[in-house]
XYZ file of C-alpha atoms in Angstrom:
559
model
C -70.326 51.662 -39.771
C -70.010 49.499 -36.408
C -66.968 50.338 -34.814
C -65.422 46.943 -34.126
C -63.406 46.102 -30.222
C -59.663 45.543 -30.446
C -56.895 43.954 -27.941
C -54.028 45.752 -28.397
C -54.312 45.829 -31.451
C -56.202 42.588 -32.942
C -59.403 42.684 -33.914
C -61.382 41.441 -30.661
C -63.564 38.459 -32.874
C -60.112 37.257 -34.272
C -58.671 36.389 -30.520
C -59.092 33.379 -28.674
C -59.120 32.400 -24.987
C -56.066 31.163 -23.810
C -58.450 27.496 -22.707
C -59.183 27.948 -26.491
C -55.394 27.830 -27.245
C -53.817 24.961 -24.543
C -57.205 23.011 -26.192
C -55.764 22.945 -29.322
C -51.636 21.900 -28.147
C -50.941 18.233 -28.370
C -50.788 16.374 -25.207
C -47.572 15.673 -23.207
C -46.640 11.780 -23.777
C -44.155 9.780 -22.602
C -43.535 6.571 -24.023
C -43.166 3.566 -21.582
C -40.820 1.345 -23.567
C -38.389 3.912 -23.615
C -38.778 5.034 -20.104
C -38.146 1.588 -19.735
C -34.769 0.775 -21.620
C -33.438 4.174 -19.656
C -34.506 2.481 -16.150
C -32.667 -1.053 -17.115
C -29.651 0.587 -18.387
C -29.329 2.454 -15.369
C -29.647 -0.267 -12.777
C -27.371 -2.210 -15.401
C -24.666 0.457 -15.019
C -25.383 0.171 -11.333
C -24.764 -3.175 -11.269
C -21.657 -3.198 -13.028
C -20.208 -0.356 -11.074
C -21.364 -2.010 -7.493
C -18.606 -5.004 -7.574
C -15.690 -2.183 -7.631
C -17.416 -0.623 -5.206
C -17.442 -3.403 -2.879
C -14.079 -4.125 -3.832
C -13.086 -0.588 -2.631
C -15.013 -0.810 0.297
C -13.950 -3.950 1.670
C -10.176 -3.241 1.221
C -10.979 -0.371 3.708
C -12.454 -2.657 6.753
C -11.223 -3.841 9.301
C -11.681 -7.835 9.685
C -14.059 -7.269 12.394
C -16.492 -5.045 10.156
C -16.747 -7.501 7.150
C -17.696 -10.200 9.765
C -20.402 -8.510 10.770
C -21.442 -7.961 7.356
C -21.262 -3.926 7.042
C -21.600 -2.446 3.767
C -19.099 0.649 4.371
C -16.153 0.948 6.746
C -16.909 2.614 9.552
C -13.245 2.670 11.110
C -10.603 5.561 10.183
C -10.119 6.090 6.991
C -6.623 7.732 6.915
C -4.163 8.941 9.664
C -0.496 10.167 9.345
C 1.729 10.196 12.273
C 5.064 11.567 12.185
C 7.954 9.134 13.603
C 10.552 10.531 15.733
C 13.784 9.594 14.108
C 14.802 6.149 16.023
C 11.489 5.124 17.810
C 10.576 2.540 15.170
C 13.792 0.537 16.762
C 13.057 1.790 20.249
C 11.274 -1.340 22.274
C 7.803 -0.198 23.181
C 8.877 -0.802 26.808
C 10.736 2.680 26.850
C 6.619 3.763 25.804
C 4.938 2.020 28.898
C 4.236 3.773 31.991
C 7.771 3.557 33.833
C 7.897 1.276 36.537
C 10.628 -0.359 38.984
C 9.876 -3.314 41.361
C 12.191 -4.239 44.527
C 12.140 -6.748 46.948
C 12.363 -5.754 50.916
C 12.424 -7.448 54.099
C 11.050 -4.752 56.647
C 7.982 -3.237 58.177
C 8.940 0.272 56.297
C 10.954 1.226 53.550
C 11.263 5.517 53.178
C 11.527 6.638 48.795
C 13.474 9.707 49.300
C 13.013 11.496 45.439
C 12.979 14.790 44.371
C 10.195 17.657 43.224
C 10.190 20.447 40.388
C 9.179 21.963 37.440
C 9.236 18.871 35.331
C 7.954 16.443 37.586
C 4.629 14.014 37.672
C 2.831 12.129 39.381
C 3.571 8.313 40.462
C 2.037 5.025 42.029
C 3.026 3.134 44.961
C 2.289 -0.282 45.309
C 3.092 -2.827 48.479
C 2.442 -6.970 47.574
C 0.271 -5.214 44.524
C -1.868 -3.028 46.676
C -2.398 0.853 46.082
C -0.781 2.758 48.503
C -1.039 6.189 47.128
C 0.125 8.541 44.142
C 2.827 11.018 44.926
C 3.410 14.288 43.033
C 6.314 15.440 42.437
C 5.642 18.751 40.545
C 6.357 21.637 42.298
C 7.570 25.092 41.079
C 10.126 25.226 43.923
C 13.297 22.193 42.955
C 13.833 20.329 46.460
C 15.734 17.097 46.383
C 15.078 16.595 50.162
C 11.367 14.380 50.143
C 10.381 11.653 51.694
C 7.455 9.079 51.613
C 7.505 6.684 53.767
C 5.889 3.187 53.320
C 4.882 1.315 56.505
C 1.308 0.465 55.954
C -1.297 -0.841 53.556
C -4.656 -0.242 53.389
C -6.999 -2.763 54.960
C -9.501 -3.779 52.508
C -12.347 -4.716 55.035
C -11.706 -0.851 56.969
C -11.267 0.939 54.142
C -13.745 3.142 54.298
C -12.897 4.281 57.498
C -9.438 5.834 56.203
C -7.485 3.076 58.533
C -4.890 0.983 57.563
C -2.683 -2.360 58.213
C 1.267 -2.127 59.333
C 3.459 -4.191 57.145
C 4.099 -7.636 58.713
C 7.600 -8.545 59.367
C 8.903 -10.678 56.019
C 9.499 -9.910 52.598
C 7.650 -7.367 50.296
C 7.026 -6.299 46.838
C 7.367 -2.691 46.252
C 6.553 -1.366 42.748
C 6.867 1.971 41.834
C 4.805 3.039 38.639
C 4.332 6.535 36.423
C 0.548 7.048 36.740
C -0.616 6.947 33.092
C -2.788 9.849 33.469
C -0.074 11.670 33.911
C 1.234 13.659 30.418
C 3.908 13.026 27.879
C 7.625 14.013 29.169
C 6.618 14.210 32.804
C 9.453 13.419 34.918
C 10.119 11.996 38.548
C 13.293 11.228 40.656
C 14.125 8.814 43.227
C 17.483 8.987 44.750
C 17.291 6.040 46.864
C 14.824 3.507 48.653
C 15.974 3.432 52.327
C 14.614 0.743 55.219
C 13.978 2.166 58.593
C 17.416 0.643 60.223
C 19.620 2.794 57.196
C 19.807 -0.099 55.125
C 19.875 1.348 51.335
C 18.238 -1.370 49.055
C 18.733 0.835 45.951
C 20.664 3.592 45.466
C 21.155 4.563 41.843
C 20.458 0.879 41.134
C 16.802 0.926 40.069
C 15.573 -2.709 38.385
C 13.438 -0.563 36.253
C 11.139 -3.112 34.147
C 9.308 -0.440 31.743
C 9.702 2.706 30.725
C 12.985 4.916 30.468
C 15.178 5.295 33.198
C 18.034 7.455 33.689
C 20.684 8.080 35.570
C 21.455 11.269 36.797
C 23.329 13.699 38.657
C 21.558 16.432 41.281
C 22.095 19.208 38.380
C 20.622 16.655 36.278
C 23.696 15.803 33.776
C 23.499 12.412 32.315
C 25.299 9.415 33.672
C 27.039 6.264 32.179
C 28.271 2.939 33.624
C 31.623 1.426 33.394
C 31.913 -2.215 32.600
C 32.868 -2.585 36.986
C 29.704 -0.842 37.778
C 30.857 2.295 38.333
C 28.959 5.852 37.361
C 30.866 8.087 35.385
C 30.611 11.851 33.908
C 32.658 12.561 31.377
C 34.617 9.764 31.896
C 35.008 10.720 35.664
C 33.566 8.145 38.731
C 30.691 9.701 40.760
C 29.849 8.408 44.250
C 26.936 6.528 43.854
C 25.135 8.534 46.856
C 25.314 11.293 44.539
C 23.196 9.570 41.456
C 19.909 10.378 41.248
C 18.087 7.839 38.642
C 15.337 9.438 36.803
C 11.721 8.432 34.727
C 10.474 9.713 31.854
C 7.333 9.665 30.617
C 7.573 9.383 26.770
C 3.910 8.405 26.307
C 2.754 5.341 24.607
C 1.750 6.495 21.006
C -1.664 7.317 20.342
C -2.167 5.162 17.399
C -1.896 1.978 19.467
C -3.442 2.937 22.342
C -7.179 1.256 21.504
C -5.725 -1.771 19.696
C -3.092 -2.996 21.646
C -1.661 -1.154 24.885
C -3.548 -3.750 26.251
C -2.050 -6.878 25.119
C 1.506 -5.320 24.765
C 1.074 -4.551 29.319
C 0.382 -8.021 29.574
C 3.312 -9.910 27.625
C 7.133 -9.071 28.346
C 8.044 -10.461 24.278
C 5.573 -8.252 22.876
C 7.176 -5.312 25.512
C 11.029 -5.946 23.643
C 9.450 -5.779 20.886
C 9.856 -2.705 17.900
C 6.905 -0.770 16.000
C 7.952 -1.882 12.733
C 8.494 -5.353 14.048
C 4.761 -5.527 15.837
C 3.352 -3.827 12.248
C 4.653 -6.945 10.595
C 4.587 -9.408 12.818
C 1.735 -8.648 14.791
C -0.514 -6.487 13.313
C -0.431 -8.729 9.448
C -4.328 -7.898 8.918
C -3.685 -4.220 8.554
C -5.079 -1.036 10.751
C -1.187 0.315 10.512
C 1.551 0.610 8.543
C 5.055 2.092 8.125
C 5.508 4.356 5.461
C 9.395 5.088 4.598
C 10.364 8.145 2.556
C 13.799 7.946 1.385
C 14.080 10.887 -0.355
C 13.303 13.269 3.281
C 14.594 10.729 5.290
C 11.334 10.538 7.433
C 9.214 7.596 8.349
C 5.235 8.299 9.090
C 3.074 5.560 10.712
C -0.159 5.286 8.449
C -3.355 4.029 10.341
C -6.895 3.324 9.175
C -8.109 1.567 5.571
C -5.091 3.158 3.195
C -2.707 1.143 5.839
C -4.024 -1.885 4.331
C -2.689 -0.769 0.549
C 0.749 0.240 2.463
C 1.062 -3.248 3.752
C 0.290 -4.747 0.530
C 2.634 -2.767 -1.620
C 5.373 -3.570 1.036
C 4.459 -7.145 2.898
C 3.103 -8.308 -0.194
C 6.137 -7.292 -2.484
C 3.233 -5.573 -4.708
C 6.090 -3.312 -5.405
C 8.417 -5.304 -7.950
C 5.013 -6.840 -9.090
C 4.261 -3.450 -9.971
C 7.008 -2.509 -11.834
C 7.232 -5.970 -13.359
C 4.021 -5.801 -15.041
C 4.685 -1.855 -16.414
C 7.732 -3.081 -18.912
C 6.233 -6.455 -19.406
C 2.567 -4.296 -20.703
C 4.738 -1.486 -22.452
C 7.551 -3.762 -24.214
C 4.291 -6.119 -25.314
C 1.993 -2.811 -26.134
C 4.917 -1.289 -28.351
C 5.830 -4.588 -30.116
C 2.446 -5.660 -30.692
C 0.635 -2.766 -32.294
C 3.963 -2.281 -34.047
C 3.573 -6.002 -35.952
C -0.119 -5.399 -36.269
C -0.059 -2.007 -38.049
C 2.507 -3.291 -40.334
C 0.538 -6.722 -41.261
C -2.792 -4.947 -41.107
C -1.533 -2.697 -43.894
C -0.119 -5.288 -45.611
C -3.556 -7.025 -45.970
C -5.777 -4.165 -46.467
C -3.646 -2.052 -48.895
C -1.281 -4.404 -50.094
C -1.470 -6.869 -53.527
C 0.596 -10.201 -52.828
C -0.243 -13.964 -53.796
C -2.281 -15.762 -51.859
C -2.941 -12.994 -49.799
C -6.904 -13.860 -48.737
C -6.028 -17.390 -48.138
C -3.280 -16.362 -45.928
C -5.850 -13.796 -43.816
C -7.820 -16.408 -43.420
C -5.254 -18.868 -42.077
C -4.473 -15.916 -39.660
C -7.813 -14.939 -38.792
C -8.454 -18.613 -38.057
C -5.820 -19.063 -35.015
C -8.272 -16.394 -33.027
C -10.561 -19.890 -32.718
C -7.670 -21.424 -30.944
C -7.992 -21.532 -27.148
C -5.161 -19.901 -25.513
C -4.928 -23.329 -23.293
C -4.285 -25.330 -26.091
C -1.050 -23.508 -27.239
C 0.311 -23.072 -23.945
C 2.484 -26.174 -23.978
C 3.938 -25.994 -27.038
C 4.503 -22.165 -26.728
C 6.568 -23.879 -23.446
C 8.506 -26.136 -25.244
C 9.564 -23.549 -28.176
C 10.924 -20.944 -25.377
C 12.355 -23.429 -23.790
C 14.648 -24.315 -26.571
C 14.836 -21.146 -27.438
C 16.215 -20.079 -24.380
C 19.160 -23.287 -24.241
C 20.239 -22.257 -28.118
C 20.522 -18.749 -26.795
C 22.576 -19.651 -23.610
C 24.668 -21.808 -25.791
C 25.208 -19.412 -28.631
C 26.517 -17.024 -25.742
C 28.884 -19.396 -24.321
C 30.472 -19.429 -27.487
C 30.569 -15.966 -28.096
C 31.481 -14.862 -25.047
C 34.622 -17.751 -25.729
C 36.059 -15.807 -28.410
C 39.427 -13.977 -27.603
C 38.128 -10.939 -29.665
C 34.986 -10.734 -27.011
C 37.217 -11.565 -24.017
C 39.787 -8.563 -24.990
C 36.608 -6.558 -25.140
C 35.203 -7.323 -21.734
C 38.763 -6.366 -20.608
C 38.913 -2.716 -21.989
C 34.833 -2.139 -21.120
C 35.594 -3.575 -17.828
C 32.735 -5.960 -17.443
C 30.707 -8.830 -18.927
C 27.439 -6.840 -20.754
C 25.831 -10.676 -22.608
C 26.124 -13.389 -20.325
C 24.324 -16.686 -20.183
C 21.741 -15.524 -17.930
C 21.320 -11.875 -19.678
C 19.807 -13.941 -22.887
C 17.725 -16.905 -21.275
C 13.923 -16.909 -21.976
C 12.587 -18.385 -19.738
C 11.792 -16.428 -16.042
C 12.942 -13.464 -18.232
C 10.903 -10.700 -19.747
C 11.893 -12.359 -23.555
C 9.601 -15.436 -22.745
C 6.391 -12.963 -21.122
C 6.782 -10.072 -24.218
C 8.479 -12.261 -27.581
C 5.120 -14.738 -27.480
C 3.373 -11.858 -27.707
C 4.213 -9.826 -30.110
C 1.704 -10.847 -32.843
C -2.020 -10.668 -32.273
C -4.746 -11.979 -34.557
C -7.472 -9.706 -33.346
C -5.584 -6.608 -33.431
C -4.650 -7.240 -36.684
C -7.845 -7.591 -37.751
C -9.580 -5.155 -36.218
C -6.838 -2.700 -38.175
C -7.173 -4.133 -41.207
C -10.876 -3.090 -40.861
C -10.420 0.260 -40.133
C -7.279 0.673 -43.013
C -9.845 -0.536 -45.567
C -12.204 2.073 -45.113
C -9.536 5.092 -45.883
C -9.966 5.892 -49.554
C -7.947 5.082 -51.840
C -7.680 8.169 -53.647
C -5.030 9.319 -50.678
C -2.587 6.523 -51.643
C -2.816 7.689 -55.285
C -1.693 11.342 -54.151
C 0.745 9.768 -52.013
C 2.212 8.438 -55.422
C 1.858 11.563 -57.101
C 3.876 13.059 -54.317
C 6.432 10.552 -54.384
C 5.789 8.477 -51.589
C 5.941 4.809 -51.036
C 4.211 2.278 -49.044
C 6.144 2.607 -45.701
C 5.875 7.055 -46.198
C 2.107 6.408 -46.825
C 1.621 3.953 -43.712
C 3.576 6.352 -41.516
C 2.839 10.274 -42.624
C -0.856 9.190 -43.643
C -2.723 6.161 -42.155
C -1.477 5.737 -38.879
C -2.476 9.941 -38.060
C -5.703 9.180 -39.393
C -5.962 5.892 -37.588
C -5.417 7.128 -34.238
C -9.356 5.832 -32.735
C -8.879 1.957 -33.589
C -4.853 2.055 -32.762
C -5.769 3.424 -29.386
C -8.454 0.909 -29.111
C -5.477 -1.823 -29.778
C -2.957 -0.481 -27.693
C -5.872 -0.389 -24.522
C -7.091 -4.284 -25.369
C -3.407 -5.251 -25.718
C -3.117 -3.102 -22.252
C -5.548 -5.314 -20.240
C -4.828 -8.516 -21.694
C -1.055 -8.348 -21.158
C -1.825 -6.660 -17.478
C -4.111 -9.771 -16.537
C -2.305 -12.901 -17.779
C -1.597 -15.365 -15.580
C -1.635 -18.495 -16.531
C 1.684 -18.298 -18.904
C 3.409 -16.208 -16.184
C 3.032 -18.496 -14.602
C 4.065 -21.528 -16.260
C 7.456 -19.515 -17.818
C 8.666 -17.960 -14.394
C 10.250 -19.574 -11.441
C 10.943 -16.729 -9.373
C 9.485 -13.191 -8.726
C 12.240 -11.752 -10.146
C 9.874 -11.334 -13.467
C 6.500 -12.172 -12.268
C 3.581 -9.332 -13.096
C 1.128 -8.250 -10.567
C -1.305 -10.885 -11.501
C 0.609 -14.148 -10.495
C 1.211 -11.291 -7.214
C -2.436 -11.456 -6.604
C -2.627 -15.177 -7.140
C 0.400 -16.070 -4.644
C -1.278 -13.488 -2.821
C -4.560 -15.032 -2.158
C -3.060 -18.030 -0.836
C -1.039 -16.275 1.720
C -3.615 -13.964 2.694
C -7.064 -16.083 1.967
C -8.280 -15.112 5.541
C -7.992 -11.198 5.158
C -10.000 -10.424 2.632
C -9.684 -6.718 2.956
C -5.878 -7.169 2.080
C -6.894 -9.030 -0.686
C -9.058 -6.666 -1.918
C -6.691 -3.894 -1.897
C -4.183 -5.926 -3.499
C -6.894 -6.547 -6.360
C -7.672 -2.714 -6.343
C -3.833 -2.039 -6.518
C -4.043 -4.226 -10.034
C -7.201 -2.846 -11.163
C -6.038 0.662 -11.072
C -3.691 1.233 -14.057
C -6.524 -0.410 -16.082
C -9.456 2.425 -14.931
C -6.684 5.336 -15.247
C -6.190 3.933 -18.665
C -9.690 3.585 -20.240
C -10.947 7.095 -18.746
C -8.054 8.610 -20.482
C -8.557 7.111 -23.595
C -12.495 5.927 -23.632
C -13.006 8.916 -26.472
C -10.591 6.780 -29.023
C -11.656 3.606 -27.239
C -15.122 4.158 -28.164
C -14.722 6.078 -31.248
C -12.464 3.306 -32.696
C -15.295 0.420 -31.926
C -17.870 2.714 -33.700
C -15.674 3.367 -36.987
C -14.035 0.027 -37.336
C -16.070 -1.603 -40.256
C -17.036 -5.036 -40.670
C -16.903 -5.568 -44.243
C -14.019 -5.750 -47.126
C-alpha cells in the first residue's frame, strides 16, 4: 500500500495553496452611494458647525484683524492682571515717567539731589534738548550732589563732544525719570539753584507727571498746610530742609503697546482713571475690569475674553441674563405643566366632543405668531388695568390697611400686579402650547392600555395614573418639550418687545437687538454678545440630546 504525504496532519492531496484559498474569498467592495451619503453628511455637519465657529472666532478679534479679513485671532487670547487696591482711581499720570518743568532766567542753573540705594536714573532737558541722564544709585546715601547746567549741546559740533553756553534769557528746564529705568526707582532733588544763589525751587517742584513727594533727609513723609507750609506730624519744617522725591511706579504693562502712546501726548487722557479709559476709551474691547466682590479684588482682563467682560458689564448683558433665566423657567414649568395635563386629557381621556375640540386646538399651530400679536397686546393690556384697579380697591380696605400696619409694609401694590413690562405679560401668554401638546398626546397614546387597567385594579385614578405612571415613562418626549419650550422662550423677541418699556424685564434677546444698534460697528462685541445668548441653549441640548433625540424617535404619528 502507497504510503500517502501528510502536513501536520492532513492528508497532503486534501490541502490547498494558500493562492488557492484568497482565489476563492469574495472581493473587498465598497459601495459608492454610500461612501457618498457619509461624505455629504460630513461636510453638512461641517457646515452647520462653521457659523458658531466664526461666531466664536470673531468675538475674539480685535477690530483690526476682522478688517483684514483673518480667519482666527491672532491677538492674546486671555490675560489676568492683578490690581493694586486703589490704582483703578489713581490718574495714569502718577504711571508716566515723572517729570517737573521750570522756567529760569540764567546762563546756569546747579540740581543739587541726592544718591542711594533706591535711586535711578533721570533726564535733563534745556529748551527740549538732551543734556544728559544722571544716576543717582549708589550704595553709599550722599545728599551732597550737584549737576550743573550751563551748556547745551551744539547740534552742528556734536560729534566732536563740544557744546553751546546758555544765552542770557529765559529757559525751559525739564527734568524727566528715564523710562528705561525699573519700577519703584527713586530720585531726589532738594533744590534747583542759579549761579548768583537764587533758589527757583526748593521743595516746590511743578511736577507735571508722575508721583512726587515730599520729603524729609531721613526720608519721612511730608504734608502741606492750607498757608503753604510743610509739616511732620503736624509740626512746620523749614523748607531748606524738604527734599521732594520721584517715584517710579511704572506704567502698567497691559497698556503699554496700545496706548502709552496716545495717553503721553494728551493732558485729559493723563487725569484720566483705568476704569474710566476701559469705558470710555477703550469701548471696542482688548481690556476689561473684572470686579470680585466676594475677595474684594479687582483684576484687569486683556485679550478676546475682555470683549465678553465688557459685554456682560457695558452692555448690561447681566440683568438680561438673569431676566431671560425666570422668564424660560417660569414659562418651561407652566407650559409642560398645561400640556401634560391636556395631552392626557386627549389621549386617555373620554369627553364629548373631544376630537372636534383637538382639532380646533391643533388648528391654531397654522396661525402665524404675527397675527396674534396685537390682540394678545390688547388682552394684557386690560388685563393689567383690571388688575391695578382690583388692587386699589383691595389695598383700600381697612382690614388690608391694619394688615400692612402689623407686617410693616405694603407686599400687593399697583405696580406688583401690572402685566405689562412685568414677567406676567412675557410667561401668562405662554403657558399653553399647541405643539407640545400634541407632540405628548402622541407619545401618551402609544403606552398600553393594559397599565391604566392595573392602575384601576390598584385603586388609582386618573391624576395617580398620570403622575406615578405616565409621566416616569414619558420622560424622552417631556424632555424634548421642556428643551423646544427652552429655545423658543430664550429667543423671542418680537413680543418682548412690544410688552416691555424698560429693561427692567427685558430677556437677553431684545439685549442683543438694542445691542446691535449701539454696537453695529464692533462686530466682535456683537458676536460675543450673541455667543453669551447662544450658550445656555448648547449647554442645554448636550445635556439632554439622549431624551431629545430619543423622544423625536418614539413619538408616534398616528392615533
Amino acid at each position: 500500500m502507497a504510503s500517502t504525504t501528510t502536513v501536520e496532519g492532513i492528508p497532503l492531496e486534501k490541502t490547498r495553496s494558500q493562492a488557492d484559498v484568497y482565489r476563492g474569498r469574495p472581493g473587498l467592495s465598497l459601495p459608492m452611494f454610500r461612501i457618498l451619503i457619509y461624505l455629504l453628511m460630513t461636510l453638512g455637519a461641517i457646515f452647520f458647525v462653521m457659523p458658531f465657529l466664526w461666531m466664536f472666532s470673531t468675538s475674539l478679534m480685535t477690530p483690526n484683524e476682522i478688517a483684514r479679513g483673518s480667519f482666527v485671532p491672532q491677538s492674546e487670547f486671555l490675560g489676568i492682571h492683578k490690581i493694586p487696591e486703589g490704582d483703578l482711581s489713581r490718574p495714569f499720570a502718577d504711571f508716566l515717567a515723572p517729570e517737573a518743568n521750570f522756567s529760569f532766567s540764567g546762563t546756569s542753573v546747579d540740581i543739587h539731589y541726592a544718591i542711594g540705594p533706591d535711586g535711578g536714573a533721570f533726564d535733563v532737558f534745556i529748551d527740549g534738548q538732551f543734556i544728559q541722564t544722571i544716576d543717582s544709585h549708589s550704595e553709599t546715601p550722599s545728599d551732597d550732589n550737584v549737576f550743573t547746567v550751563d551748556s547745551y549741546p551744539s547740534v552742528a559740533t556734536l560729534s566732536n563732544m563740544q557744546s553751546i553756553a546758555l544765552p542770557e534769557g529765559n529757559h525751559e528746564l525739564r527734568l524727566q525719570f528715564n523710562e528705561g529705568e525699573s519700577e519703584g526707582d527713586q530720585f531726589v532733588i532738594r533744590e534747583l539753584e542759579l549761579s548768583d544763589g537764587t533758589l527757583i525751587a526748593s521743595g516746590n517742584l511743578e511736577a507735571s507727571k508722575g508721583v512726587w513727594t515730599a520729603v524729609t533727609a531721613e526720608g519721612e513723609r511730608l504734608s502741606r498746610s492750607e498757608a503753604g507750609e510743610w509739616l511732620l506730624d503736624g509740626e512746620p519744617v523749614p523748607e531748606e530742609t524738604v527734599y521732594l522725591e520721584a517715584t517710579n511706579v511704572g506704567f502698567p504693562s497691559y497698556f503699554q503697546q496700545c496706548c502709552l502712546g496716545i495717553i503721553n501726548r494728551s493732558p485729559r487722557l493723563q487725569r484720566m482713571n483705568q476704569e474710566d479709559f476701559i469705558s470710555q476709551e477703550r469701548p471696542s474691547g482688548g481690556h476689561a475690569v473684572l470686579h470680585l466682590p466676594l475677595v474684594d479684588q479687582s483684576y484687569i482682563i486683556t485679550g478676546g475674553v475682555s470683549h465678553y467682560i465688557l459685554v456682560w458689564d457695558n452692555g448690561n448683558f447681566g440683568e438680561y441674563f438673569v431676566n431671560s433665566v425666570i422668564i424660560t423657567m417660569l414659562t418651561i414649568l407652566g407650559q409642560t405643566l398645561f400640556s401634560i395635563l391636556a395631552a392626557y386629557a386627549f389621549a386617555k381621556m373620554e369627553f364629548p366632543g373631544k376630537n372636534v375640540l383637538f382639532s380646533v386646538v391643533l388648528m391654531t399651530i397654522f396661525i402665524p405668531t404675527m397675527v396674534t400679536l396685537i390682540p394678545n397686546l390688547i388682552t394684557v393690556t386690560t388685563l393689567s388695568d383690571w388688575s391695578r384697579a382690583r388692587v386699589v380697591d383691595f389695598n383700600s380696605n381697612q382690614m388690608v390697611q391694619d394688615l400692612y400696619d402689623l407686617i410693616g409694609f405694603q407686599f400687593i401694590t399697583p405696580e406688583s400686579v401690572k402685566w405689562l413690562d412685568n414677567w406676567p405679560a412675557l410667561v401668562i401668554p405662554f403657558l399653553a402650547s399647541t405643539f407640545s401638546i400634541f407632540l405628548l398626546r402622541q407619545f401618551f397614546m402609544q403606552i398600553p392600555g393594559e397599565l391604566w387597567d392595573a392602575a384601576q385594579i390598584d385603586g388609582a385614578g386618573h391624576v395617580l395614573y398620570l403622575f406615578r405612571v405616565v409621566v416616569p415613562i414619558s420622560k424622552a418626549a417631556i424632555t424634548t418639550v421642556v428643551l423646544f419650550t427652552f429655545i423658543g422662550t430664550w429667543d423671542a423677541l418680537e413680543w418682548p418687545i412690544i410688552a416691555t418699556s424698560s429693561e427692567d424685564w427685558r430677556p437677553i434677546a431684545v439685549g442683543i437687538y438694542n445691542f446691535r444698534g449701539d454696537e453695529g460697528a464692533r462686530p466682535n462685541l456683537l458676536m460675543a454678545a450673541s455667543m453669551i445668548a447662544l450658550f445656555p441653549i448648547l449647554v442645554t441640548y448636550l445635556i439632554a440630546q439622549k431624551q431629545f433625540t430619543e423622544g423625536i424617535a418614539t413619538t408616534g404619528l398616528k392615533g
